[in-house]
CSV table of N, CA and C in Angstrom, one decimal:
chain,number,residue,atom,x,y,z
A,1,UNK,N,-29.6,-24.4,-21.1
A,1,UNK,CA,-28.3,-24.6,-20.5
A,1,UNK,C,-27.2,-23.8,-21.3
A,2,UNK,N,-26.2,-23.3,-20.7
A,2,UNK,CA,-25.2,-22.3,-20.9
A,2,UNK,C,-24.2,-22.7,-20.8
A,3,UNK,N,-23.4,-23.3,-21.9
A,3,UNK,CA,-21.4,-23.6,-21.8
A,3,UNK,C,-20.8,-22.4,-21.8
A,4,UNK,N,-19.9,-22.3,-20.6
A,4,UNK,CA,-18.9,-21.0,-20.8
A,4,UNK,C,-17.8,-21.7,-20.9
A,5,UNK,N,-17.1,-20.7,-22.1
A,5,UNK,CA,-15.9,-20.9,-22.9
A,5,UNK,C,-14.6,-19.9,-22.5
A,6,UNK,N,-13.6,-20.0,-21.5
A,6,UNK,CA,-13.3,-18.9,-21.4
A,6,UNK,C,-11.6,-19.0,-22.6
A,7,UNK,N,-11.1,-18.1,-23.5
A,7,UNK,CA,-10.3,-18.2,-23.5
A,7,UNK,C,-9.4,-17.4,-23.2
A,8,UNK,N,-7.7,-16.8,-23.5
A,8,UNK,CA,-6.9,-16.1,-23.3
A,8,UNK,C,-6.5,-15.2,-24.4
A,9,UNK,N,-6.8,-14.1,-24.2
A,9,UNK,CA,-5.8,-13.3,-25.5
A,9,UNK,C,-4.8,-12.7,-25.5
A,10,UNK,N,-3.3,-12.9,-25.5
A,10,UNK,CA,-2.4,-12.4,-25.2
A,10,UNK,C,-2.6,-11.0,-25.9
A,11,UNK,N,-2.1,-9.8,-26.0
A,11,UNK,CA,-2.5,-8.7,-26.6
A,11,UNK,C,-1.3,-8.0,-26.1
A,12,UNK,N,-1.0,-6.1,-26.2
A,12,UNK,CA,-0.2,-5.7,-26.1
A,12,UNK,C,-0.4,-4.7,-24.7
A,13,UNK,N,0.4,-4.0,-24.5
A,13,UNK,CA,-0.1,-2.5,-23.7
A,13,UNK,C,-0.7,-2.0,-24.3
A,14,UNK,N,-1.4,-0.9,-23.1
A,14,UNK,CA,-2.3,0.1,-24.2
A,14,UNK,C,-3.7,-0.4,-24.5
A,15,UNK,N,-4.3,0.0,-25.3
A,15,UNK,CA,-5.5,-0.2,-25.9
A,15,UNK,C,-5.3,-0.7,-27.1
A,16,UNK,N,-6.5,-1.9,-26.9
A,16,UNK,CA,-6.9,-2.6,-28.3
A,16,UNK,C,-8.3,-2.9,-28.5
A,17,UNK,N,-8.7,-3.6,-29.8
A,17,UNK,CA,-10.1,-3.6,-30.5
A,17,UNK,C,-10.0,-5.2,-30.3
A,18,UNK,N,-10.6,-5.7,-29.9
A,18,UNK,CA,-11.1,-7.1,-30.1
A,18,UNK,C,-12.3,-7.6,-30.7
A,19,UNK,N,-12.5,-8.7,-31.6
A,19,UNK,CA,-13.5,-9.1,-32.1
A,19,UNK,C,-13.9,-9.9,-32.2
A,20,UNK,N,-15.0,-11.1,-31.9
A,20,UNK,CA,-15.6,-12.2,-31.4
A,20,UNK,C,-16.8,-12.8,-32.3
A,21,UNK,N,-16.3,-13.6,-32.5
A,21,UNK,CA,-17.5,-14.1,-33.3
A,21,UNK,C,-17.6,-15.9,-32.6
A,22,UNK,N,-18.8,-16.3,-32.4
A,22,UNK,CA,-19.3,-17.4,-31.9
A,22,UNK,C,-20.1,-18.0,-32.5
A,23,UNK,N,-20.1,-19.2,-32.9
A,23,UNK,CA,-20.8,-20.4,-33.6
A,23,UNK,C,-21.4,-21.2,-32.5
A,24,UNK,N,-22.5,-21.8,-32.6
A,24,UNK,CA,-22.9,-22.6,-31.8
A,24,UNK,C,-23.1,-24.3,-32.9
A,25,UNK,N,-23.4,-24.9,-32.1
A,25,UNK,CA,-23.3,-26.8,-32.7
A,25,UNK,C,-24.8,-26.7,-34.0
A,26,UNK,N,-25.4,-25.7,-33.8
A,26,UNK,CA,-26.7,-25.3,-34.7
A,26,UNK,C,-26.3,-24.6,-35.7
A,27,UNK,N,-25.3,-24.0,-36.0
A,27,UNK,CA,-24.6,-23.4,-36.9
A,27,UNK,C,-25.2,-21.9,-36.8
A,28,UNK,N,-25.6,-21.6,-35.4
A,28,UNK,CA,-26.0,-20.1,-35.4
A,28,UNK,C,-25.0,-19.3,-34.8
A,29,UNK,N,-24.5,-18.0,-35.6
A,29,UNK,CA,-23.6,-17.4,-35.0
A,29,UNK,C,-24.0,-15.5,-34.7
A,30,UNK,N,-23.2,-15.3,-33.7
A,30,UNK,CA,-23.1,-14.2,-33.2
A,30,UNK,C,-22.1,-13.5,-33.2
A,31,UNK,N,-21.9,-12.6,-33.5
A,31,UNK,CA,-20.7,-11.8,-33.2
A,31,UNK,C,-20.7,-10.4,-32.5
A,32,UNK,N,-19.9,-10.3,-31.7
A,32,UNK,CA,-19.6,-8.7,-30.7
A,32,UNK,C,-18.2,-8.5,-30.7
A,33,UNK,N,-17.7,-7.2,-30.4
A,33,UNK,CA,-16.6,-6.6,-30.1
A,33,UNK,C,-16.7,-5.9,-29.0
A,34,UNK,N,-15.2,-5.7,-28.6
A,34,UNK,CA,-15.2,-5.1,-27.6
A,34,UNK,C,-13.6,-4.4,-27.6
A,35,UNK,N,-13.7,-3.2,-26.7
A,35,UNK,CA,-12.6,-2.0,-27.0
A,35,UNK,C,-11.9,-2.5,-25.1
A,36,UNK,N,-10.3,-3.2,-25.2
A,36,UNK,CA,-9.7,-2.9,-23.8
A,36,UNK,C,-8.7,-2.2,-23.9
A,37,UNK,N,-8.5,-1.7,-22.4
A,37,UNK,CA,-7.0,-1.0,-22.1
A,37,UNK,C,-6.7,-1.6,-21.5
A,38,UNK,N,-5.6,-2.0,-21.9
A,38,UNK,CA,-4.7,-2.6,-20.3
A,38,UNK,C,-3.7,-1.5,-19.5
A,39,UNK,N,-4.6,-1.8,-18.1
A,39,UNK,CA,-3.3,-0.4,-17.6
A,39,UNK,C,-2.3,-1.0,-16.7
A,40,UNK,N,-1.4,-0.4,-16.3
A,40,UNK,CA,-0.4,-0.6,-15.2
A,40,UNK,C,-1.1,-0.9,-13.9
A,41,UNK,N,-0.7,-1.7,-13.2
A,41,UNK,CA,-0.6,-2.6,-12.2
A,41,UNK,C,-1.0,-1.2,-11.4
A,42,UNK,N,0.2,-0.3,-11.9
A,42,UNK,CA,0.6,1.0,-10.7
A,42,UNK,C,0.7,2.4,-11.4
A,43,UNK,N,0.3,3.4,-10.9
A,43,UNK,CA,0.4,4.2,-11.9
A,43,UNK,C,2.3,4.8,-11.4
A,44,UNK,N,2.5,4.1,-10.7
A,44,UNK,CA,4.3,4.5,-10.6
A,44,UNK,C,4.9,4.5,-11.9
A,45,UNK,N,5.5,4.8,-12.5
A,45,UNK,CA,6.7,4.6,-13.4
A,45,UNK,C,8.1,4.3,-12.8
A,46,UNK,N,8.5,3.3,-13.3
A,46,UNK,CA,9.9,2.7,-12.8
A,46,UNK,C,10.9,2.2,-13.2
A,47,UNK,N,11.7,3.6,-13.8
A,47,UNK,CA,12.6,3.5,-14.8
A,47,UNK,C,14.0,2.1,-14.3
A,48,UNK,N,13.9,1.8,-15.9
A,48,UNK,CA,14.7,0.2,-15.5
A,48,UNK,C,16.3,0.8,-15.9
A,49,UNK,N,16.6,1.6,-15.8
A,49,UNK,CA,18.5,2.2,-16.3
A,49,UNK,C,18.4,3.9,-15.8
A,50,UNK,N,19.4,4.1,-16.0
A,50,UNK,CA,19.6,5.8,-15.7
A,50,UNK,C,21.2,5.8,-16.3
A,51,UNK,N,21.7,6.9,-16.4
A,51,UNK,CA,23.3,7.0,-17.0
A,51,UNK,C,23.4,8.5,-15.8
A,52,UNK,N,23.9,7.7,-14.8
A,52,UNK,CA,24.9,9.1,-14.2
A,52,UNK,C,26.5,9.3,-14.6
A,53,UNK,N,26.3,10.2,-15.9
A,53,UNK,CA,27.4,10.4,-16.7
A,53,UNK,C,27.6,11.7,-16.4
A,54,UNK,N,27.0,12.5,-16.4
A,54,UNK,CA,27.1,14.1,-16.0
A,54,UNK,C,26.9,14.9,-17.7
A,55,UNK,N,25.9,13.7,-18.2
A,55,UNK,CA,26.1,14.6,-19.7
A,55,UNK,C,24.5,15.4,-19.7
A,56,UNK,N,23.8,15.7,-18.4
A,56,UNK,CA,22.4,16.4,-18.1
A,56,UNK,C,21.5,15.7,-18.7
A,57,UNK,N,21.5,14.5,-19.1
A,57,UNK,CA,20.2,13.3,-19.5
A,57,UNK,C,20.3,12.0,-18.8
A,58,UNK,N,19.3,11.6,-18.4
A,58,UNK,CA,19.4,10.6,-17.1
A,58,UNK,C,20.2,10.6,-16.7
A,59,UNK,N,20.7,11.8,-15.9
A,59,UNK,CA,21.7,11.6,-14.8
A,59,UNK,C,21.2,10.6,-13.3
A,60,UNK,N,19.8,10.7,-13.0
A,60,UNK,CA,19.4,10.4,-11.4
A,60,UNK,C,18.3,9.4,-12.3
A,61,UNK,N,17.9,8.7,-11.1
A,61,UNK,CA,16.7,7.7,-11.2
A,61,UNK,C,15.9,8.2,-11.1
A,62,UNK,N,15.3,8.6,-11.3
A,62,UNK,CA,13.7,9.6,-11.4
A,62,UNK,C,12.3,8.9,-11.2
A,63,UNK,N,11.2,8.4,-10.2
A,63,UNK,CA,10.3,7.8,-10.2
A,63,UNK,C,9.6,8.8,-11.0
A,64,UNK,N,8.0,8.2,-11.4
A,64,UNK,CA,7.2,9.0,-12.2
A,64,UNK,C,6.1,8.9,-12.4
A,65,UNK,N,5.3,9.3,-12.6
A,65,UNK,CA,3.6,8.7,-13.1
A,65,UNK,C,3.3,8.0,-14.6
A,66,UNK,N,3.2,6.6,-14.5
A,66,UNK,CA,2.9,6.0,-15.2
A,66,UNK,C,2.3,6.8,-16.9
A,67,UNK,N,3.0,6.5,-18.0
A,67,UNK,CA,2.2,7.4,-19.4
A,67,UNK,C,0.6,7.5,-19.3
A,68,UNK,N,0.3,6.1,-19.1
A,68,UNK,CA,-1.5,5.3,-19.2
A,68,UNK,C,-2.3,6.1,-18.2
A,69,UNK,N,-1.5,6.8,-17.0
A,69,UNK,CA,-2.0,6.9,-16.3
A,69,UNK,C,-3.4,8.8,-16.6
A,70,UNK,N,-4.2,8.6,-16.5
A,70,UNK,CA,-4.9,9.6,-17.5
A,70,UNK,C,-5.7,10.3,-16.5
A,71,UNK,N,-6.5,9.6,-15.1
A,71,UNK,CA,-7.2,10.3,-14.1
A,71,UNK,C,-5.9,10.6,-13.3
A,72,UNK,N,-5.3,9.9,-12.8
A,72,UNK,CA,-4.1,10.5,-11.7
A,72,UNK,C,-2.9,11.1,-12.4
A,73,UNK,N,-3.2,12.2,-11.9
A,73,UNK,CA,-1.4,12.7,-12.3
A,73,UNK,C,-0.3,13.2,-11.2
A,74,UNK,N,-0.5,12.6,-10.1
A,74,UNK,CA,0.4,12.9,-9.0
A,74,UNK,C,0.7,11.6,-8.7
A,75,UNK,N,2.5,12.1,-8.1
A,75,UNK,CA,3.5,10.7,-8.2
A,75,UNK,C,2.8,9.6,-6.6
A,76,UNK,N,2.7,8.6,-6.5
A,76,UNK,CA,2.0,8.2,-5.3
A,76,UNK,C,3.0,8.4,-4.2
A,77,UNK,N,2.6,8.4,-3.1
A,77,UNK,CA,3.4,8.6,-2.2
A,77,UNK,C,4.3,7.5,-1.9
A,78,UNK,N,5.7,8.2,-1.9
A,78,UNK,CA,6.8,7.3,-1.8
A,78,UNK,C,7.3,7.3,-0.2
A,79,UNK,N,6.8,6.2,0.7
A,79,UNK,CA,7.7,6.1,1.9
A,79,UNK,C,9.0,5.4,2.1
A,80,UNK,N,9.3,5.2,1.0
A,80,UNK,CA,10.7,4.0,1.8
A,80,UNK,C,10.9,3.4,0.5
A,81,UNK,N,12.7,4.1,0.0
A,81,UNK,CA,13.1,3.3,-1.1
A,81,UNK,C,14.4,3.0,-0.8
A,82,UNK,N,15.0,1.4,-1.1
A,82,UNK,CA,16.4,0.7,-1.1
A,82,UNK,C,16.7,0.4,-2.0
A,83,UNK,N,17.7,-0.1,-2.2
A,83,UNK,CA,18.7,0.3,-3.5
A,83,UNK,C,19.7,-1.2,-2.6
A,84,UNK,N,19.8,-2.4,-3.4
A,84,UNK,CA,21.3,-3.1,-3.3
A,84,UNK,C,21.8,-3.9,-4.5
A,85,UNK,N,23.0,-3.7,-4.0
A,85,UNK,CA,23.9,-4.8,-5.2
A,85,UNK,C,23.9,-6.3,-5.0
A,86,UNK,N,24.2,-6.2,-5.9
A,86,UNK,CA,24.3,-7.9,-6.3
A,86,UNK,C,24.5,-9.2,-5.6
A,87,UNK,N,25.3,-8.7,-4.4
A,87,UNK,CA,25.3,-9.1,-2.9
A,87,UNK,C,24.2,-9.3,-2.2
A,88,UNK,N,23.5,-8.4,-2.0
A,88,UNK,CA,22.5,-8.2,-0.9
A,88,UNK,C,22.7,-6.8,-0.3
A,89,UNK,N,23.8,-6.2,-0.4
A,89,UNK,CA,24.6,-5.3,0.5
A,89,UNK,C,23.7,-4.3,-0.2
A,90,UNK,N,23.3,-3.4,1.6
A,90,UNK,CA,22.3,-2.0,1.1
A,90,UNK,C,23.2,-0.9,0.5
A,91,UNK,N,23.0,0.0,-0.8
A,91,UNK,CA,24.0,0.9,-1.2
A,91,UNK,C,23.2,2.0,-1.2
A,92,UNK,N,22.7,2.3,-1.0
A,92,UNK,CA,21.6,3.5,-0.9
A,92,UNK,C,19.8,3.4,-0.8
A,93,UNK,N,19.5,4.1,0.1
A,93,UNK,CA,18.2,4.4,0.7
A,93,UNK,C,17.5,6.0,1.1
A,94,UNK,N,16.5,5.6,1.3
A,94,UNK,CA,15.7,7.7,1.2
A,94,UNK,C,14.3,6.7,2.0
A,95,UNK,N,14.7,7.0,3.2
A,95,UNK,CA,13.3,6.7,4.3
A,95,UNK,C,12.4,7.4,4.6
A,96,UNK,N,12.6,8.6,3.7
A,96,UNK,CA,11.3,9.8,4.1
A,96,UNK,C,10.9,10.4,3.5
A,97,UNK,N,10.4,9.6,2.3
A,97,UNK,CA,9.9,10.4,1.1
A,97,UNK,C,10.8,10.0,0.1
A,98,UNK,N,10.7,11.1,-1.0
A,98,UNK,CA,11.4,10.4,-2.2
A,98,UNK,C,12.4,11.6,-2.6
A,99,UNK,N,13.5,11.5,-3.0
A,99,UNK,CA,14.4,12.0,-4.0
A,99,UNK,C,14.7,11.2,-5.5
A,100,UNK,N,15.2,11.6,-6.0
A,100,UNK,CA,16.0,11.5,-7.1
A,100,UNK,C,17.6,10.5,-6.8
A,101,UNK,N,17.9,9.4,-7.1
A,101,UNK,CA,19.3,8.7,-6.5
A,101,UNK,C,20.0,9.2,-8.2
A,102,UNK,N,21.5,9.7,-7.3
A,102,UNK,CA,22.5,10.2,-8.2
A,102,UNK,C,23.3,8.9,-8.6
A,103,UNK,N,23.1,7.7,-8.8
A,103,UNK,CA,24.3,6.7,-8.1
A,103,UNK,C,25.3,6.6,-7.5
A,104,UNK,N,25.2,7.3,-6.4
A,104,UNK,CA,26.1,7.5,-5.0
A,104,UNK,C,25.7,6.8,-4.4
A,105,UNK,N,26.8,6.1,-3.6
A,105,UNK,CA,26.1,5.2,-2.6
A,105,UNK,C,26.3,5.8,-1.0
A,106,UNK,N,25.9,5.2,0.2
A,106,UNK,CA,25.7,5.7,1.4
A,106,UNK,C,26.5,6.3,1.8
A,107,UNK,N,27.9,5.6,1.6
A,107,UNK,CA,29.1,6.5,1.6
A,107,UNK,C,29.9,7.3,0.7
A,108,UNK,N,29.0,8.0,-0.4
A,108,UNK,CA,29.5,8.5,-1.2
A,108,UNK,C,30.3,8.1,-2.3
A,109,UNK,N,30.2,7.6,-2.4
A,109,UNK,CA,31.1,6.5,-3.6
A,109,UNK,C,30.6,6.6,-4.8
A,110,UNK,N,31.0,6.9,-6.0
A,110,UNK,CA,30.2,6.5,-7.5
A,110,UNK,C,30.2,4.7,-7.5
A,111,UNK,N,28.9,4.5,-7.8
A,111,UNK,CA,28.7,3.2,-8.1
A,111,UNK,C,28.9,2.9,-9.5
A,112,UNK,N,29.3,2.0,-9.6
A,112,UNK,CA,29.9,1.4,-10.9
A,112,UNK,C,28.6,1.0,-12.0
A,113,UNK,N,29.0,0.4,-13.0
A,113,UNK,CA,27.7,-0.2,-14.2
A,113,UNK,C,27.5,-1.6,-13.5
A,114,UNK,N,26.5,-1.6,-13.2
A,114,UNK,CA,26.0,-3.0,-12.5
A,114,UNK,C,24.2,-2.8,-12.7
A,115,UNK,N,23.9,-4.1,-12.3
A,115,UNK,CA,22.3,-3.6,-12.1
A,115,UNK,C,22.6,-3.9,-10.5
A,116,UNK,N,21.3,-3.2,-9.9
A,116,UNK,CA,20.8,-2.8,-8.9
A,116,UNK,C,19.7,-3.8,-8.3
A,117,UNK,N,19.1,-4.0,-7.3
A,117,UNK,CA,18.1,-4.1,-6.9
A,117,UNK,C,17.4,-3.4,-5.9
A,118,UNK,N,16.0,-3.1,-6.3
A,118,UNK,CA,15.5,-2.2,-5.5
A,118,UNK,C,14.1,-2.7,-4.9
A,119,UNK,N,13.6,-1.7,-3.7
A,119,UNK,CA,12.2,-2.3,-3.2
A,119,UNK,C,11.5,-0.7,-2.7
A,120,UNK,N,10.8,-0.9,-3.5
A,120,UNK,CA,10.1,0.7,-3.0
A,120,UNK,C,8.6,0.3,-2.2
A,121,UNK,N,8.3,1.3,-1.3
A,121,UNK,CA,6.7,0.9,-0.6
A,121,UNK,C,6.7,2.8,-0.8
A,122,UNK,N,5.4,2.3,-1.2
A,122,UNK,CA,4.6,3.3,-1.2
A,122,UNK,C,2.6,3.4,-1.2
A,123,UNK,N,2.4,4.2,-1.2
A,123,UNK,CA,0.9,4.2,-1.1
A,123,UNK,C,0.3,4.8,-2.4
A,124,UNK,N,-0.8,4.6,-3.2
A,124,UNK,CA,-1.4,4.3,-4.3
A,124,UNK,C,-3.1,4.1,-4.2
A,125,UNK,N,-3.7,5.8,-4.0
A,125,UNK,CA,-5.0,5.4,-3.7
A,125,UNK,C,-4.9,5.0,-1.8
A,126,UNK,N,-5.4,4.3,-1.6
A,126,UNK,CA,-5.2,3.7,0.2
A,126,UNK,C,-4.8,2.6,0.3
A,127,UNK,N,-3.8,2.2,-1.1
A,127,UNK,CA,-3.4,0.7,-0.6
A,127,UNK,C,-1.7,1.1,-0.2
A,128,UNK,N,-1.0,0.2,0.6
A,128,UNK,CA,-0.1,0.1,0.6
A,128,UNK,C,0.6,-0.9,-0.5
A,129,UNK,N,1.4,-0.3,-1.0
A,129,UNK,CA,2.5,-1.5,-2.2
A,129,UNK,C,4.0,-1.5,-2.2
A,130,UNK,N,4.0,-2.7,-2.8
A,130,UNK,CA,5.6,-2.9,-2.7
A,130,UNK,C,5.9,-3.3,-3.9
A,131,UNK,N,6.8,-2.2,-4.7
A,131,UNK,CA,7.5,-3.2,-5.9
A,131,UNK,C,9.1,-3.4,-5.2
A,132,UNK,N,9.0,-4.6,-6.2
A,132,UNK,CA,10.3,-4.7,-6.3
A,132,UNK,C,11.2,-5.0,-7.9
A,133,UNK,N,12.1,-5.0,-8.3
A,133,UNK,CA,12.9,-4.8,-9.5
A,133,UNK,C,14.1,-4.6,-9.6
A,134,UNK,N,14.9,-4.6,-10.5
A,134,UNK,CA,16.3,-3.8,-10.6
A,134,UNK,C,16.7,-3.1,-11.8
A,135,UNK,N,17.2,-2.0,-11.2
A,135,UNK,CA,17.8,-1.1,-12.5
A,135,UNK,C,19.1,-1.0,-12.4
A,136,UNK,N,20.0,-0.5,-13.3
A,136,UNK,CA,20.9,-1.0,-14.1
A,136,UNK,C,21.6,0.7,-14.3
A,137,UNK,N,22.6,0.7,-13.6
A,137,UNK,CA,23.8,1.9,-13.8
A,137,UNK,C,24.2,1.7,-14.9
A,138,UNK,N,23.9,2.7,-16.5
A,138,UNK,CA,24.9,2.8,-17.1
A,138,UNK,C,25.6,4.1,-17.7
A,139,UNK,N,26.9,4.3,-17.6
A,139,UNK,CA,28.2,5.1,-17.8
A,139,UNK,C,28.5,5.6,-19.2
């Protein structure tokens, strides 16, 4: 007969070494290790701030391929990204693919330092996904 013991190891990003050692009620023990990566959900990258200052460093929101990401290096296909304020109110959208958002809003307006909320779908492999999040204009 076989007790399974499961526990939890909180750990970091990235890769780590784990080590395991098991005692039994006989005082016999065993020990193994094991090597994990933890990867991203997604290989998107999805920067949480940008500064459209005009000083040529994070001017635009930039989607990206995840650092972790090591077999894919193309951005997944982006169909359909929204952008609103704090409200609910839509301030910018790109329904055909992906650009770069300047923080202009639909009507051209500079948007102010606020955070954002956003919902992107896109495709990843053959699945369809949705994140959602908010980033954060800062000046």
């Amino acid at each position: 007969p076989y007790t399974t013991l499961f526990r939890s190891v909180h750990g970091y990003d990235g890769s780590q070494f784990i080590r395991l050692k098991v005692t039994n009620e006989a005082g016999c023990t065993s020990k193994d290790s094991i090597q994990i990566t933890n990867t991203p959900e997604t290989l998107l990258r999805i920067p949480a701030a940008f500064t459209p200052n005009g000083d040529g460093i994070n001017d635009t929101w930039e989607l990206g391929v995840a650092p972790m990401a090591k077999v894919h290096t193309a951005l997944p296909e982006v169909l359909d990204v929204k952008v609103y304020d704090r409200w609910g109110a839509l301030v910018w959208y790109k329904n055909n693919g992906y650009e770069p958002w300047d923080g202009i809003d639909i009507r051209g307006r500079v948007l102010p330092v606020d955070s954002y909320h956003y919902e992107i779908v896109y495709i990843e492999g053959d699945q369809r996904k949705i994140a959602r999040g908010s980033v954060t204009i800062v000046r």
